[in-house]
Amino acid sequence: MAETVSVPVTGTPPPSTRRERTGWYFYDWAMSAFSTTVITVFLGPFLTTVTELAAGCELGADTCSGSVHPFGITVAAGSYFPYLVSLSVFLTVFVLPVMGAIADRSAHKKRLLAGSAFVGAAATIAIVFVTGDRYLLGGALFLVANIAFGASVVVYNSFLPQLGGPDDRDGISSRGWALGYLGGGLLLALNLVVVTVFSVEGDHQRTLDLARWSIVSAGVWWAAFTLVPLLWLRERPAAEAHTGGNLLTDGFRQLGRTVRGLKAYPLTLFFLLAFLVFNDGIQTVIALASQYGTEELRLEQTTLIVTILLVQFLAFGGALLLGAVAKRIGAWKTVLLSLVLWTVVILAAFRLPAEAPVPFMILGAGIGLVLGGSQALSRSLFSQLIPAGKEGEYYGFYEISDKGTSWLGPLAFGLVFQLTNSYRVGLVSLLIFFVVGFVLLLAVPIRRAIVASGNTPPRVL
């Protein structure tokens, strides 16, 4: 008989089963291919190289000081990808909370998950057409894929409060992140084999082609494994039934009511502010790590893939480890501890020597141990602060700075690089996000915040 977990919410929703929770975990497995293969490893260096070609630089050149001029705006080739990341989050500000409002009022969340996931996967697969100097096409496809990715995660996260009670969610969230790291790591391992077998030393065009096809493989993976949660998750009645009219228009109206009502939950809003700050730093490190490794440390693509693969598999254990730590000392204290460790990571990365793969890999191992747990526990901790029936909308705000859609960090990184032409100085500028985020999170009276949102606190915080 399937194991069940009671869910203490209003009404009488069916309890979640092991099969349903496993289906939920598998969307992390599906979408992590985009996070890892596309955002973390291949897209930054790939799109930067395409942009450098458009700027008139030679393929394989050690440095490129050229610029491109999209829509008449002068942009350094090395800043194009960070600026795109910032633009994508600016656009998601208008998309993700509305998607959450629609999800809360819809009895068909799985359809919303399918639509956003398949649009994102299709845009990722279409990267196959980004050849030569088509940096504008690559940028447009990235924007579509990243926004659709964020929209799908809003819907995905909104299932979490329905799958377990206050004492169950840290474990459920951690297991989802852990399985996601395994899935992303497995595809990355397959791409590593392909890159290693088919690369030819000195053939930069072949390396660029292999990167493009690796990105395409992530889109195929994302689409294929999304079928599992679509089959195993169950629909539940909407907290506020839709009574006719245009669901999209109603979503905008409901979003307006939620924004006006945020002042009734100031502690939830304060936690969200802390998360937006420190997660901006985390997401910037994830999104720009490959670019830092190739452009500043002059590491080979294979070294970067091996390191990120190491991060993925250690993050699987790290997510479960920090989940176990949270069970003893609470999720809030564990996230604070992880931010201290992230600060150490940034300082160590700043001092890494160029053309030295082993220190880079060791640092990657350290990142893996704190990465999954800090994100999984932030997600489950936020679920305790959401008023019942508002999960999608609040996770829409949450997702604005999650999974590679941060904006202040990449913007700061890109501006500092453009001013100093130094990736190291750009990296150290990210320290402010972890320090300020730690201070803000420390100031949140977390138990009082949970009670104020109308929820029951877990036994350990």
mmCIF file of N, CA and C in Angstrom, residues 93 97-98 101 251-265 269 390 393-394 397 400:
data_model
loop_
_atom_site.group_PDB
_atom_site.id
_atom_site.type_symbol
_atom_site.label_atom_id
_atom_site.label_comp_id
_atom_site.label_asym_id
_atom_site.label_seq_id
_atom_site.Cartn_x
_atom_site.Cartn_y
_atom_site.Cartn_z
ATOM 1 N N VAL A 93 9.569 39.468 -14.227
ATOM 2 C CA VAL A 93 8.834 40.232 -13.224
ATOM 3 C C VAL A 93 7.370 40.373 -13.633
ATOM 4 N N PRO A 97 4.715 36.127 -11.453
ATOM 5 C CA PRO A 97 3.629 36.266 -10.477
ATOM 6 C C PRO A 97 2.245 36.068 -11.104
ATOM 7 N N VAL A 98 2.075 36.510 -12.356
ATOM 8 C CA VAL A 98 0.796 36.302 -13.031
ATOM 9 C C VAL A 98 0.559 34.815 -13.255
ATOM 10 N N ALA A 101 -0.643 33.437 -10.040
ATOM 11 C CA ALA A 101 -2.040 33.790 -9.771
ATOM 12 C C ALA A 101 -2.985 32.912 -10.584
ATOM 13 N N GLY A 251 -6.290 36.426 -13.566
ATOM 14 C CA GLY A 251 -4.988 36.257 -12.928
ATOM 15 C C GLY A 251 -4.324 37.586 -12.644
ATOM 16 N N PHE A 252 -4.427 38.514 -13.610
ATOM 17 C CA PHE A 252 -3.868 39.855 -13.390
ATOM 18 C C PHE A 252 -4.595 40.571 -12.253
ATOM 19 N N ARG A 253 -5.921 40.449 -12.233
ATOM 20 C CA ARG A 253 -6.680 41.107 -11.159
ATOM 21 C C ARG A 253 -6.307 40.533 -9.800
ATOM 22 N N GLN A 254 -6.213 39.194 -9.736
ATOM 23 C CA GLN A 254 -5.871 38.559 -8.471
ATOM 24 C C GLN A 254 -4.456 38.937 -8.034
ATOM 25 N N LEU A 255 -3.555 39.066 -8.991
ATOM 26 C CA LEU A 255 -2.200 39.490 -8.664
ATOM 27 C C LEU A 255 -2.214 40.877 -8.030
ATOM 28 N N GLY A 256 -3.029 41.776 -8.584
ATOM 29 C CA GLY A 256 -3.130 43.108 -8.007
ATOM 30 C C GLY A 256 -3.621 43.066 -6.576
ATOM 31 N N ARG A 257 -4.621 42.205 -6.297
ATOM 32 C CA ARG A 257 -5.116 42.078 -4.917
ATOM 33 C C ARG A 257 -4.049 41.523 -3.997
ATOM 34 N N THR A 258 -3.259 40.579 -4.509
ATOM 35 C CA THR A 258 -2.209 39.985 -3.685
ATOM 36 C C THR A 258 -1.117 41.003 -3.360
ATOM 37 N N VAL A 259 -0.718 41.783 -4.370
ATOM 38 C CA VAL A 259 0.310 42.806 -4.137
ATOM 39 C C VAL A 259 -0.170 43.796 -3.079
ATOM 40 N N ARG A 260 -1.445 44.208 -3.188
ATOM 41 C CA ARG A 260 -1.979 45.141 -2.192
ATOM 42 C C ARG A 260 -2.075 44.494 -0.816
ATOM 43 N N GLY A 261 -2.284 43.172 -0.794
ATOM 44 C CA GLY A 261 -2.424 42.478 0.475
ATOM 45 C C GLY A 261 -1.113 42.060 1.118
ATOM 46 N N LEU A 262 0.007 42.235 0.409
ATOM 47 C CA LEU A 262 1.307 41.853 0.968
ATOM 48 C C LEU A 262 1.613 42.583 2.268
ATOM 49 N N LYS A 263 1.083 43.800 2.412
ATOM 50 C CA LYS A 263 1.358 44.563 3.622
ATOM 51 C C LYS A 263 0.783 43.897 4.863
ATOM 52 N N ALA A 264 -0.163 42.970 4.675
ATOM 53 C CA ALA A 264 -0.709 42.232 5.817
ATOM 54 C C ALA A 264 0.253 41.156 6.305
ATOM 55 N N TYR A 265 1.279 40.835 5.513
ATOM 56 C CA TYR A 265 2.270 39.807 5.885
ATOM 57 C C TYR A 265 3.673 40.392 5.757
ATOM 58 N N LEU A 269 7.141 39.121 3.577
ATOM 59 C CA LEU A 269 7.775 39.997 2.601
ATOM 60 C C LEU A 269 9.241 40.242 2.941
ATOM 61 N N LYS A 390 -2.533 30.771 -1.657
ATOM 62 C CA LYS A 390 -1.764 31.757 -2.414
ATOM 63 C C LYS A 390 -0.413 31.192 -2.860
ATOM 64 N N GLU A 393 0.960 32.290 -6.446
ATOM 65 C CA GLU A 393 1.318 33.711 -6.543
ATOM 66 C C GLU A 393 2.596 34.020 -5.773
ATOM 67 N N TYR A 394 2.689 33.509 -4.551
ATOM 68 C CA TYR A 394 3.862 33.809 -3.741
ATOM 69 C C TYR A 394 5.111 33.140 -4.309
ATOM 70 N N PHE A 397 6.570 35.322 -7.050
ATOM 71 C CA PHE A 397 7.520 36.333 -6.578
ATOM 72 C C PHE A 397 8.855 35.682 -6.200
ATOM 73 N N ILE A 400 11.244 34.845 -9.117
ATOM 74 C CA ILE A 400 11.865 35.943 -9.863
ATOM 75 C C ILE A 400 13.383 35.912 -9.716
#
